[in-house]
Short mmCIF file of C-alpha atoms and ligand atoms in Angstrom, two decimals:
data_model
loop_
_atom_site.label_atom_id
_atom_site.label_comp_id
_atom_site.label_asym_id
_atom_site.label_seq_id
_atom_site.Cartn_x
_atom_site.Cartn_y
_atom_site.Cartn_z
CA UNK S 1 0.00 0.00 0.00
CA UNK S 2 1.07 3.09 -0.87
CA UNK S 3 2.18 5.61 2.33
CA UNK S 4 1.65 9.62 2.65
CA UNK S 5 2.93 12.03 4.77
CA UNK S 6 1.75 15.48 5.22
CA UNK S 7 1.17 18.06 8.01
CA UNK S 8 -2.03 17.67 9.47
CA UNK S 9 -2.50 21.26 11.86
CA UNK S 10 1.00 21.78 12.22
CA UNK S 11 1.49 18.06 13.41
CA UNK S 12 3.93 15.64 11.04
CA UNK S 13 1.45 12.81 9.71
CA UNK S 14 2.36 9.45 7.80
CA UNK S 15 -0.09 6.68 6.74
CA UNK S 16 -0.99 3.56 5.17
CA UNK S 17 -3.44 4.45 2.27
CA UNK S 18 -5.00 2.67 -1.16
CA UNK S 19 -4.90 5.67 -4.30
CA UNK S 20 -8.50 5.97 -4.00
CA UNK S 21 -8.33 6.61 0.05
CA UNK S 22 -10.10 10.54 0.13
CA UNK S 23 -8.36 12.67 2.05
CA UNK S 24 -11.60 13.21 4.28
CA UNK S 25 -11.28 9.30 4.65
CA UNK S 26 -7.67 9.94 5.66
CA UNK S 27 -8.52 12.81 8.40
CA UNK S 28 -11.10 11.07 10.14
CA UNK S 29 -10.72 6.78 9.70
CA UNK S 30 -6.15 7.41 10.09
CA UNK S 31 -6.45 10.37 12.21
CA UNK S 32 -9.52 9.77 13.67
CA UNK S 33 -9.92 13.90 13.08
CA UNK S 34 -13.95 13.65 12.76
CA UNK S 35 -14.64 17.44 12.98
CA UNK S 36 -14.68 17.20 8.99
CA UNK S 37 -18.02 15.31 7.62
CA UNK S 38 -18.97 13.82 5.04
CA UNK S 39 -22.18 14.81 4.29
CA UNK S 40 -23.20 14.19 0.08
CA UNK S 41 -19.64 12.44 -0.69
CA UNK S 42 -20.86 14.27 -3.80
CA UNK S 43 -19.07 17.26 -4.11
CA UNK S 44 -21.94 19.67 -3.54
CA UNK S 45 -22.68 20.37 0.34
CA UNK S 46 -19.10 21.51 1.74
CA UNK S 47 -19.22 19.95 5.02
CA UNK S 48 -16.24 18.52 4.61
CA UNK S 49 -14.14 21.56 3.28
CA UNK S 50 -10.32 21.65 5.00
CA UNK S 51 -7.54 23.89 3.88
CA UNK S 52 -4.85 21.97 1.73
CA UNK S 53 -2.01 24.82 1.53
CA UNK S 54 -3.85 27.53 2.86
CA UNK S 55 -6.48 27.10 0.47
CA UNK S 56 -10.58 25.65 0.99
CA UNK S 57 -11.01 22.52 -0.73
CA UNK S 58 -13.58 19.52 -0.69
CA UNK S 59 -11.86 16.88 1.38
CA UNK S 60 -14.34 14.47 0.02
CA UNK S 61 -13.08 15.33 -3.84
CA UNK S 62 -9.39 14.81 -2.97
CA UNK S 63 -7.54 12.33 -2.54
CA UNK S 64 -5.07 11.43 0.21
CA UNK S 65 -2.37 11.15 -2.03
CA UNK S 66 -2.76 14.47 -3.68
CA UNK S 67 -2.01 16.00 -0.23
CA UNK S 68 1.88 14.70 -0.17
CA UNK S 69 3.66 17.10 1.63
CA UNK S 70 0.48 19.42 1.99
CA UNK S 71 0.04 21.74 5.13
CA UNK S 72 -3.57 20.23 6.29
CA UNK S 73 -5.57 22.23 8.48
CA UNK S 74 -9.24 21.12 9.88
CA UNK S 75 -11.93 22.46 12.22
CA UNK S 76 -9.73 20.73 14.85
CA UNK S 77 -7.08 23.22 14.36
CA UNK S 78 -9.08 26.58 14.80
CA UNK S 79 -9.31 26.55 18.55
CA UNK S 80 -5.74 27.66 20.25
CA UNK S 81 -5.25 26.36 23.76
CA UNK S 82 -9.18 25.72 24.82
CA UNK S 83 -9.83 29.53 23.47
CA UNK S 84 -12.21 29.14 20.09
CA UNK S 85 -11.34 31.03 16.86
CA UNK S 86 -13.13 34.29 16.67
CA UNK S 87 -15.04 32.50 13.83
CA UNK S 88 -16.26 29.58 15.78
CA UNK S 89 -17.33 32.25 18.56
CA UNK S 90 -18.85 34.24 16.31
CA UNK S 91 -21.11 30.87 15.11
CA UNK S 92 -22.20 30.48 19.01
CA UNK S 93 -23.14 34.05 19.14
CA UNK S 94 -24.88 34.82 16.66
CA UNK S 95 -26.82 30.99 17.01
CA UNK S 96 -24.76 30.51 13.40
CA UNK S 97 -25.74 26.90 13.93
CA UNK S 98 -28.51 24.41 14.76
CA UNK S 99 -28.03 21.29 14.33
CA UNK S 100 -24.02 21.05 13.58
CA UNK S 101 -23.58 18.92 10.83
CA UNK S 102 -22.68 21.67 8.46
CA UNK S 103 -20.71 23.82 10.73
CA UNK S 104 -16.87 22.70 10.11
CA UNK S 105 -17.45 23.20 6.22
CA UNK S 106 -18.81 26.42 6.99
CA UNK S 107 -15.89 27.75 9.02
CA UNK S 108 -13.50 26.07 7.03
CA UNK S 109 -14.59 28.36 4.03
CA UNK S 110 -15.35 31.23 6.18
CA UNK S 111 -11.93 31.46 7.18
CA UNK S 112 -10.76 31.03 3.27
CA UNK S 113 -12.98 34.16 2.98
CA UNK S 114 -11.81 36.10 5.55
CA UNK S 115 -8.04 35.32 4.84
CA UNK S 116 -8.63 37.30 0.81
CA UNK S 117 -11.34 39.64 2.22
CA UNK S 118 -11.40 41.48 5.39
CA UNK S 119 -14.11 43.28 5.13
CA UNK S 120 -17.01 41.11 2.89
CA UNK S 121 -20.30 42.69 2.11
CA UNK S 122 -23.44 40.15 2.84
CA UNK S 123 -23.58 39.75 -1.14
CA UNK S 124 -19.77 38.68 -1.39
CA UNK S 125 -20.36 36.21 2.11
CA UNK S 126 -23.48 34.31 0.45
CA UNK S 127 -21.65 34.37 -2.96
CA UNK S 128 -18.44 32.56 -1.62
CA UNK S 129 -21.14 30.25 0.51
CA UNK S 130 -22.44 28.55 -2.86
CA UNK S 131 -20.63 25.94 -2.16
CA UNK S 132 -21.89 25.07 1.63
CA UNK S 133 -25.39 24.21 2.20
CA UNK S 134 -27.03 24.56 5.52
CA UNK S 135 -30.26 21.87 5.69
CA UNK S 136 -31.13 23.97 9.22
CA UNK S 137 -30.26 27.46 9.15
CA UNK S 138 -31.66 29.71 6.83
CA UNK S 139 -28.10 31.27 6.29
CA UNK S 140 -29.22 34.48 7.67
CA UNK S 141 -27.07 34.08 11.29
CA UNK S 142 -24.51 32.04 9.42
CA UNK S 143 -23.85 34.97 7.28
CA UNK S 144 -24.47 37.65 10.36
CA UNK S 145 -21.64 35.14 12.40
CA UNK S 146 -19.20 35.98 9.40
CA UNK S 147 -19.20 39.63 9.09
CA UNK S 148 -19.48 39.37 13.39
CA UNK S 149 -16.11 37.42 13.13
CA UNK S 150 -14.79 39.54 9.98
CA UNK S 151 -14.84 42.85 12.11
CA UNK S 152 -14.14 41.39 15.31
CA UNK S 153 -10.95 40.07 13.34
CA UNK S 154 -9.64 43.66 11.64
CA UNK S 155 -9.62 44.71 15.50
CA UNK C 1 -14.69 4.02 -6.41
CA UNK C 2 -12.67 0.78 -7.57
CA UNK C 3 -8.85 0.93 -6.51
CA UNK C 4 -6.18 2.08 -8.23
CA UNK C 5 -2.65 3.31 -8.44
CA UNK C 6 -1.46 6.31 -8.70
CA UNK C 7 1.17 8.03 -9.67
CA UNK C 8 2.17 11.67 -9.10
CA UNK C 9 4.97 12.47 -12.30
CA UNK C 10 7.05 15.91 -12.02
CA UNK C 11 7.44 16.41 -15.73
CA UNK C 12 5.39 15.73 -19.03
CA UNK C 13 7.67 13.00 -20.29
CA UNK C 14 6.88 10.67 -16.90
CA UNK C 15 3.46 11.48 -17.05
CA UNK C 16 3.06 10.34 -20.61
CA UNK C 17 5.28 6.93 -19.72
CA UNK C 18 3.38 6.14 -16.66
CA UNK C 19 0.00 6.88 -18.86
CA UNK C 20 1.14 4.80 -21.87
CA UNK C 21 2.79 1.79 -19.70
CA UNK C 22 -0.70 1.78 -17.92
CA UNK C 23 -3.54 -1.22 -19.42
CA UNK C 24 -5.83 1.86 -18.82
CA UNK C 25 -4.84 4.78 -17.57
CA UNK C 26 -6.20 8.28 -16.96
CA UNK C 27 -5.13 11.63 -16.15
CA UNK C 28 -6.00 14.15 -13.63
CA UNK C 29 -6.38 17.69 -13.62
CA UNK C 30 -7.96 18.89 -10.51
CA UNK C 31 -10.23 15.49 -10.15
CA UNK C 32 -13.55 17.44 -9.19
CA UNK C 33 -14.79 15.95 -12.35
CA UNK C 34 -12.94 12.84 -12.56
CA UNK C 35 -13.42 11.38 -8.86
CA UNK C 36 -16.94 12.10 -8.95
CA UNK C 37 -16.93 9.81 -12.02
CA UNK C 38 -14.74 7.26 -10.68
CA UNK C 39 -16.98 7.38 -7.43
CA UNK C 40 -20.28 6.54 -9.59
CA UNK C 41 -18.06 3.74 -10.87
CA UNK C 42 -18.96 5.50 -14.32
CA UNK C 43 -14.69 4.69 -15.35
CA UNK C 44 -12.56 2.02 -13.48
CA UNK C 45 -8.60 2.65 -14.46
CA UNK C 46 -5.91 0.40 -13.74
CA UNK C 47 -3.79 3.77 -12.94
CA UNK C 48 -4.07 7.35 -12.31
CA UNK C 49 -1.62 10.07 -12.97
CA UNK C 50 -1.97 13.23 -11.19
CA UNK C 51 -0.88 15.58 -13.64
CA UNK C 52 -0.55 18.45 -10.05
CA UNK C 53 2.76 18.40 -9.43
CA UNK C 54 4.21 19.18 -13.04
CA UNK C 55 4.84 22.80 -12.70
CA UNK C 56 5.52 22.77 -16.51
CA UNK C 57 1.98 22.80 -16.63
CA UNK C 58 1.00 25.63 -14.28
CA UNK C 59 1.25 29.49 -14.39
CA UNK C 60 -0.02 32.66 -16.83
CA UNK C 61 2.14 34.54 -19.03
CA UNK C 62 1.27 37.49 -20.54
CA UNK C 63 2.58 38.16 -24.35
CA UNK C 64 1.56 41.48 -25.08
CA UNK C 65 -0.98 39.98 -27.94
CA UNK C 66 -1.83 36.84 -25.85
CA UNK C 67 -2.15 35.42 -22.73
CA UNK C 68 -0.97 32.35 -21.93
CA UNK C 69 -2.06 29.81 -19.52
CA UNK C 70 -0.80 26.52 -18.29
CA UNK C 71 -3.50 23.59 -18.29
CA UNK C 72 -2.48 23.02 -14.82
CA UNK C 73 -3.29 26.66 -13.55
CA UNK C 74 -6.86 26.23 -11.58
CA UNK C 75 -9.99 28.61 -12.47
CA UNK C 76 -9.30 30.66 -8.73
CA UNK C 77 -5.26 31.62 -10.23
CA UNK C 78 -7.10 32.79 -13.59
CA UNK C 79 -9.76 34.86 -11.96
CA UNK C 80 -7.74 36.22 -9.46
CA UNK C 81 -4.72 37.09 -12.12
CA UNK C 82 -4.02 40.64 -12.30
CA UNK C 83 -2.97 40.31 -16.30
CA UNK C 84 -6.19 38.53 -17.21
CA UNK C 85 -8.15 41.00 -14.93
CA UNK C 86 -6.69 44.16 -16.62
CA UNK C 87 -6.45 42.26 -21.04
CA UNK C 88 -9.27 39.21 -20.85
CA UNK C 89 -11.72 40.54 -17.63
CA UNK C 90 -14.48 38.55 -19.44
CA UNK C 91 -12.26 35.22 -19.15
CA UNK C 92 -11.33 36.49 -15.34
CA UNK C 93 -15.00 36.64 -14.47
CA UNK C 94 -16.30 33.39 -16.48
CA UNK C 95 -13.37 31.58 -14.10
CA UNK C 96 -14.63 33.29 -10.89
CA UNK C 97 -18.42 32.30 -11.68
CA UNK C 98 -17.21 28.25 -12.18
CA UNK C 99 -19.01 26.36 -9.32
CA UNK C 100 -17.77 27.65 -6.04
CA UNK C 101 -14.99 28.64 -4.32
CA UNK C 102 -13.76 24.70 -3.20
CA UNK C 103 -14.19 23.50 -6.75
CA UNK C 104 -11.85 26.92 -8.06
CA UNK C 105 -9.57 26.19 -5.79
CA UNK C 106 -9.12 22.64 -7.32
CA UNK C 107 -10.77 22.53 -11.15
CA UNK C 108 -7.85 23.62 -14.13
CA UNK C 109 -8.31 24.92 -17.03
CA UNK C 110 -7.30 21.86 -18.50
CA UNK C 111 -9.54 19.32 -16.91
CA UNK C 112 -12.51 21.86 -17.64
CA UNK C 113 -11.41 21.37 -21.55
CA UNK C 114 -10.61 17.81 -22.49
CA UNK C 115 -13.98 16.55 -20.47
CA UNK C 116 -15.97 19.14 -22.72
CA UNK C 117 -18.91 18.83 -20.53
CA UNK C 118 -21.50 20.57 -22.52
CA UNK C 119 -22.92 22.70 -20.01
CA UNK C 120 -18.75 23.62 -18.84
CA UNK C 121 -17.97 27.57 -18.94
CA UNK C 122 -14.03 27.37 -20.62
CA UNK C 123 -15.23 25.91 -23.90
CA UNK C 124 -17.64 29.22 -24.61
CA UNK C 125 -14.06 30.72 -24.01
CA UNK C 126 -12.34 28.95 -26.31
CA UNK C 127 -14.37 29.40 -28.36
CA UNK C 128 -15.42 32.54 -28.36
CA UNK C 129 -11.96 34.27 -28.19
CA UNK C 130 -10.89 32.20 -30.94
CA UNK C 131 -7.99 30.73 -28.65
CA UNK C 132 -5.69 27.62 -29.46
CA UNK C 133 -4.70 24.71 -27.44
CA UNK C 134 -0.82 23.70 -27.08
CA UNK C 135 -0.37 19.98 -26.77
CA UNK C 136 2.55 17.78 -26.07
CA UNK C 137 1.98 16.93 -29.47
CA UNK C 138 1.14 19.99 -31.63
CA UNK C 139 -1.26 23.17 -31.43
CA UNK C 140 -4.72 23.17 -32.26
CA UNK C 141 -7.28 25.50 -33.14
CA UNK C 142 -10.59 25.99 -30.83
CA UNK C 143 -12.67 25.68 -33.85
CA UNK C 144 -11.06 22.33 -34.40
CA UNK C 145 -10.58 21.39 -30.31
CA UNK C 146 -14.50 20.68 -29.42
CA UNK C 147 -15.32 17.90 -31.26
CA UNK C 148 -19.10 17.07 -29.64
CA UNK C 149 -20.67 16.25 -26.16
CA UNK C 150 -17.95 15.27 -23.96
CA UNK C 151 -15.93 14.74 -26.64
CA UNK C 152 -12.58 16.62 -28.51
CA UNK C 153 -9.64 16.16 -30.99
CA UNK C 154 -7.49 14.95 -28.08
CA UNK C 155 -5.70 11.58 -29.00
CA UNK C 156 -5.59 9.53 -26.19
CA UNK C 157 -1.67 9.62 -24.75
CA UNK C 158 -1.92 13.13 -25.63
CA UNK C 159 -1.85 15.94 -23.00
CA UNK C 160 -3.31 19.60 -22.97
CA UNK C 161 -0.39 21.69 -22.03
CA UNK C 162 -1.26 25.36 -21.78
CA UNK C 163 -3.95 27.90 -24.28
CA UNK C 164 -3.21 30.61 -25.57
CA UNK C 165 -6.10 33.45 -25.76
CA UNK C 166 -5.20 36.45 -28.08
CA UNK C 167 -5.93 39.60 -26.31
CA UNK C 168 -9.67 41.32 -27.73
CA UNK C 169 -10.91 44.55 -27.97
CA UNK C 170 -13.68 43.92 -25.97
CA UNK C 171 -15.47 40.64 -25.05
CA UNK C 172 -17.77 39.79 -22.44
CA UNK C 173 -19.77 36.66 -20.89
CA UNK C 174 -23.54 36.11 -19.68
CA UNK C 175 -24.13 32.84 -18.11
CA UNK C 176 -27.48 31.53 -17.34
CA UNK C 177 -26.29 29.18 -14.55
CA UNK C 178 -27.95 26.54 -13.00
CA UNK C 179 -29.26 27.41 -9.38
CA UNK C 180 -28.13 24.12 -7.66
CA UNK C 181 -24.51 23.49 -9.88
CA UNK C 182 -23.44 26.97 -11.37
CA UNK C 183 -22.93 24.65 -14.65
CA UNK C 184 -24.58 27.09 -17.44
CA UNK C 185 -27.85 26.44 -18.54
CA UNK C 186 -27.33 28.87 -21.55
CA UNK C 187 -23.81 30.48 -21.54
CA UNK C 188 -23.10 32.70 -24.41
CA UNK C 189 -19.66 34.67 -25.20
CA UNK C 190 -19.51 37.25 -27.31
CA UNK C 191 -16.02 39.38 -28.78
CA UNK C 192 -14.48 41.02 -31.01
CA UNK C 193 -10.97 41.55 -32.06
CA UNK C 194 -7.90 39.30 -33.97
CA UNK C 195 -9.95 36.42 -33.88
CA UNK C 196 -12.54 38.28 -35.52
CA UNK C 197 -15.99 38.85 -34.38
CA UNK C 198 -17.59 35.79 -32.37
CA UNK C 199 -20.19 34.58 -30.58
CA UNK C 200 -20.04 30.89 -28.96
CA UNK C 201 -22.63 29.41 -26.98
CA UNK C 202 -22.53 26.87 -24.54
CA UNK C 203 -24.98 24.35 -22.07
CA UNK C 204 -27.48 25.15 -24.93
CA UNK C 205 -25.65 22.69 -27.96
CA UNK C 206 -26.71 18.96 -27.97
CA UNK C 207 -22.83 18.40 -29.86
CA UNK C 208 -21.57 20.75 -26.78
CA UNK C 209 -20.03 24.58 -27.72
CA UNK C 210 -20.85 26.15 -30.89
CA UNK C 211 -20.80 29.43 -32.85
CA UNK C 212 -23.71 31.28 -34.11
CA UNK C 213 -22.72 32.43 -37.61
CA UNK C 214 -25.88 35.04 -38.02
CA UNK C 215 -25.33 36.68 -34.65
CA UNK C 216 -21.53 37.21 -35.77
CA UNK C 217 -22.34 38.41 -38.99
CA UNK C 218 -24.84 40.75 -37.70
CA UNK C 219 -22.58 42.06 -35.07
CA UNK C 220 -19.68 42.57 -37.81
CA UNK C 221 -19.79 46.60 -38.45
CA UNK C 222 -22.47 46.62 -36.02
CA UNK C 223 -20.84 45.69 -32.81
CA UNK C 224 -24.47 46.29 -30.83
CA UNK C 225 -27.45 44.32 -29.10
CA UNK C 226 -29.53 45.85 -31.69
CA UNK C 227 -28.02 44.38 -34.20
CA UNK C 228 -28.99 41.03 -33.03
CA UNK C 229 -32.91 41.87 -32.74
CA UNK C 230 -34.78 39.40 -34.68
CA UNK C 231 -32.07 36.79 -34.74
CA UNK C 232 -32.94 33.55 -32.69
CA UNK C 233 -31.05 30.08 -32.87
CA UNK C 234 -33.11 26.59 -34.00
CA UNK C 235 -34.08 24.67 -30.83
CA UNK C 236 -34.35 21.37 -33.05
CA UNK C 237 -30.60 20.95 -32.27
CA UNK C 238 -30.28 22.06 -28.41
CA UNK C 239 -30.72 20.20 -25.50
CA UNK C 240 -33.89 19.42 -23.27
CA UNK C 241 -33.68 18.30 -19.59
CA UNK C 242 -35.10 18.86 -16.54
CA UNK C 243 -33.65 22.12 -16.09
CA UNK C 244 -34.81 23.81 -19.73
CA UNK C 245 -36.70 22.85 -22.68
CA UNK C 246 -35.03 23.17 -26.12
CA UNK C 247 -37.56 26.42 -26.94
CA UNK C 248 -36.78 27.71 -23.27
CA UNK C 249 -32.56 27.23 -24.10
CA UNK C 250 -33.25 28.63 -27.67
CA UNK C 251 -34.69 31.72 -25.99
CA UNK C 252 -32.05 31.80 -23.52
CA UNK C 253 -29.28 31.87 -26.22
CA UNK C 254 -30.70 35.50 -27.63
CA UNK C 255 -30.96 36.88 -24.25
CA UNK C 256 -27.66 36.02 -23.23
CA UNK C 257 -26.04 37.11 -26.41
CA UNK C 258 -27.81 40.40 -26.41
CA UNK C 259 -26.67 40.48 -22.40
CA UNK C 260 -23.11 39.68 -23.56
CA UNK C 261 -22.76 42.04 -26.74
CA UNK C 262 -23.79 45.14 -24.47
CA UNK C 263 -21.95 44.36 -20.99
CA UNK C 264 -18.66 43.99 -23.98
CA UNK C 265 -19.03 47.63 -24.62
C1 LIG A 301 -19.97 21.17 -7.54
C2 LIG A 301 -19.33 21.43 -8.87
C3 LIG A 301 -19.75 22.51 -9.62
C4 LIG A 301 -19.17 22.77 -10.86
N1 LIG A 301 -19.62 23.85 -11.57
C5 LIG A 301 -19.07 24.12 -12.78
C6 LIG A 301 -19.49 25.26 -13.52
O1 LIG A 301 -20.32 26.07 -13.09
N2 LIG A 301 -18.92 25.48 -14.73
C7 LIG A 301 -17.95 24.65 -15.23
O2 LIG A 301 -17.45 24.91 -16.33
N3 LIG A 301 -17.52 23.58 -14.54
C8 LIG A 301 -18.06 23.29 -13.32
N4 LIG A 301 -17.59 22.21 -12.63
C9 LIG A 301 -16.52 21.38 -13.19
C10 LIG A 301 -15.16 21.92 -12.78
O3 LIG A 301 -14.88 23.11 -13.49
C11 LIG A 301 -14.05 20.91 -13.05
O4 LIG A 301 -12.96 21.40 -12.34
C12 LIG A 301 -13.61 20.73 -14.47
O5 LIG A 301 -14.63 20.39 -15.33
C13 LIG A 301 -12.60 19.60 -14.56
O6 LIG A 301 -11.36 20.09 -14.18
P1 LIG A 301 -10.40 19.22 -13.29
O7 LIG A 301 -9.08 19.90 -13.35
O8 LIG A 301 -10.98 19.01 -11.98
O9 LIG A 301 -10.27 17.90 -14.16
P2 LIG A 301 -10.35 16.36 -13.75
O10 LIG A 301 -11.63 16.07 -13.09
O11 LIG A 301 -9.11 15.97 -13.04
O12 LIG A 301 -10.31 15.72 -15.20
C14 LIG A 301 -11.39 15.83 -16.11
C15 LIG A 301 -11.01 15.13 -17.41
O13 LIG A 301 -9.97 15.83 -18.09
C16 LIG A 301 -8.84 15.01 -18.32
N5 LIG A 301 -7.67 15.88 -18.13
C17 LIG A 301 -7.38 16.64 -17.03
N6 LIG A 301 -6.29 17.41 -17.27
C18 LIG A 301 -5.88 17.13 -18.54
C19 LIG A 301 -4.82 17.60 -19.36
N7 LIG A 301 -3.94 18.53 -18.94
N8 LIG A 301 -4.70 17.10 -20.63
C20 LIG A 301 -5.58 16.17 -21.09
N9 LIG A 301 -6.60 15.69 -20.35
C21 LIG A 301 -6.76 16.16 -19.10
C22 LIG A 301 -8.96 13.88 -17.33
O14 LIG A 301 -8.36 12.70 -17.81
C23 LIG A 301 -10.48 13.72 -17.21
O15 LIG A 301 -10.96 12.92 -18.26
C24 LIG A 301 -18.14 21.92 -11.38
C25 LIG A 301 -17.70 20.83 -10.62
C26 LIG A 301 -18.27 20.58 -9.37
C27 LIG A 301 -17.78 19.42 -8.58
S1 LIG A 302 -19.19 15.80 1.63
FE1 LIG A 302 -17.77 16.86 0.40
S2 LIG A 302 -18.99 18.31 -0.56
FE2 LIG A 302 -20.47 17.16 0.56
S1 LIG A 303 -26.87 23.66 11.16
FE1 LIG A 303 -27.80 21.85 10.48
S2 LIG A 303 -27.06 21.68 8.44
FE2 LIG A 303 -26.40 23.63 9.02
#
């Protein structure tokens, strides 16, 4: 079997994989990191977006292999030290999220966003959500969590 | 998905030896087309090479006439590229309105072409720019590239290396997209400049991408929306589905033309 390494939030990681292993496969059934879901397997929902070099990508539409040598980061990397990222705080605030499932996706992106934009209008937020859906929400306080965590971000 | 191995080549020449040693191989761009298809078990390959670590096949160059980009480069590098902003914004703007942000981040140029999905935005570019594809084998005209529905002039050990669009004087493109997919229901791109004057329309063609030879005859001295008044395409050879009927697509194609024409300038 063929073996990968990469860096998995800032920790070395080396597995055992087959070429069609996912890398959301990878994360959760190697690293047992299940913050990222699955939830179409499909390509459309985002729940299981992770950063592969800084950049949002469907975990469920990679595969493991494609991340040799990538910098992984996942929804289990956003808190520092028991203290949650100002976008995960800004999701309990602003009730950003009912029941869950959709969540890491959604901050997973959000933070894509935030890292090119500073500052997004509600237009450009639900524009760079098309690929996340939300089965509970509405969107409204997912957006309102964003441009919470945006601004408390710029300082 | 059925198993399979893969194989990650730096340069052209291993990927075309580990695709040509292979009983049946297959490349891959940015796989959000291809592992979706191996997931639905719709192709089973003995071997996949990842064509995303050949940086050969990656960046944009801009040649004062032309720009230049790699097959490798993904549709987020081409709509956030400041050269294709400030000569092609039409082509910047048709890559930012691909899917979503994930699939950007992932999908190339080069994928997006050799699959020729009907309903896929870079073909109406193509197309309608009157670009020309750079193989490892030879160049090729757009006009000659899209050869019908999923299908084009690419041999089958050959590999799309980089297109080159010649700069136009104006261009523009008006997508009808899908609600659920962002694919385009009716996508239609309209330009003028070396290439001539051209309008190409894609998601609406049962064969995939196609010019519309009375719009861009019409539009030739008359560079105007006007100018295509009256002018509608046959729905006997567009596609009905679920999403639009062949009348509904027909109708689509004159809106988005005239849309296209007048946003151009
Ligand atoms: C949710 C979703 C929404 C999407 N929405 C849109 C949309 O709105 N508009 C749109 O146009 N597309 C859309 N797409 C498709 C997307 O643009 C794909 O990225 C693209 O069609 C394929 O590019 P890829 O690099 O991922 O190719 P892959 O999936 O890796 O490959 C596709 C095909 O191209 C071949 N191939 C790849 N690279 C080369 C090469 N260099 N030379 C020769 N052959 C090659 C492969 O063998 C394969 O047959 C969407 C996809 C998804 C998952
Ligand atoms: S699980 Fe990956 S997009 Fe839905
Ligand atoms: S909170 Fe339930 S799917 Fe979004």
């Amino acid at each position: 079997m063929p073996s990968v390494s990469m860096t998995v939030n800032g920790k070395a990681v080396t597995g055992e994989v087959e070429g069609r292993t996912l890398l959301v496969e990878f994360l959760r059934q190697n690293l047992n990191l299940t913050g990222t879901h699955v939830g179409c397997d499909t390509s459309q929902c985002g729940a299981c977006v992770v950063h592969v070099n800084g950049k949002s990508v469907k975990s469920c539409t990679t595969l493991a292999l494609q991340a040799e040598g990538a910098e992984v980061s996942t929804i289990e990397g956003m808190a520092t030290n028991g203290d949650l990222h100002p976008i995960q705080a800004a999701f309990k605030e602003h009730h950003g999220l009912q029941c869950g499932f959709c969540t890491p996706g959604m901050v997973m992106s959000a933070a894509d966003l935030l890292q090119q934009n500073q500052d997004p209008s509600e237009t450009e937020v639900r524009e760079w959500l098309e690929g996340n859906i939300c089965r509970c929400t509405g969107y409204q306080n997912i957006v309102k969590a964003i441009q919470a965590a945006s601004q408390e971000m710029k300082g | 998905m059925y198993d399979f191995n893969y194989h990650r080549p730096k340069s052209i020449d291993e990927a075309l030896s580990a695709l040509t040693s292979a009983s049946d191989g297959k490349l891959m761009g940015g796989g959000q087309t291809l592992l979706p298809t191996l997931k639905m078990r719709l192709a089973s390959p003995s071997d996949v090479v990842d064509l995303g670590a050949i940086s050969d096949l990656k960046g944009i160059s801009d040649q004062g006439g032309a720009i230049v980009i790699g097959a490798g480069t993904t549709h987020a590098e081409v709509a956030s590229n400041a050269a294709v902003k400030s000569k092609i914004p039409a082509l910047a703007a048709l890559a930012d309105g691909i899917g979503d942000p994930q699939v950007r981040n992932r999908g190339t140029l080069g994928g997006s072409i050799a699959n020729n999905d009907p309903a896929a935005d870079y073909p109406a570019a193509l197309l309608g720019l009157g670009a020309s594809v750079k193989t490892n084998k030879r160049d090729i005209a757009a006009d000659d590239f899209f050869t019908g529905m999923f299908e084009t002039a690419l041999a089958d050990d050959e590999i799309v290396v980089s297109v080159s669009f010649p700069v136009p004087e104006k261009a523009s493109y008006a997508k009808f997209p899908n609600p659920a997919s962002r694919y385009a229901v009716v996508g239609v791109l309209a330009s003028k400049g070396p290439a001539g004057v051209r309008v190409a329309v894609t998601g609406a063609g049962q064969g995939g991408v196609f010019r519309v030879a009375a719009m861009e005859s019409a539009l030739d001295g008359n560079f105007s929306a006007e100018a295509l008044a009256g002018i509608s395409v046959p729905s006997g050879d567009l596609n009905a589905d679920i999403h639009a009927s062949a009348e509904y697509r027909a109708h689509l194609v004159g809106v988005m033309a005239k849309r296209a024409v007048e946003a151009a300038g």
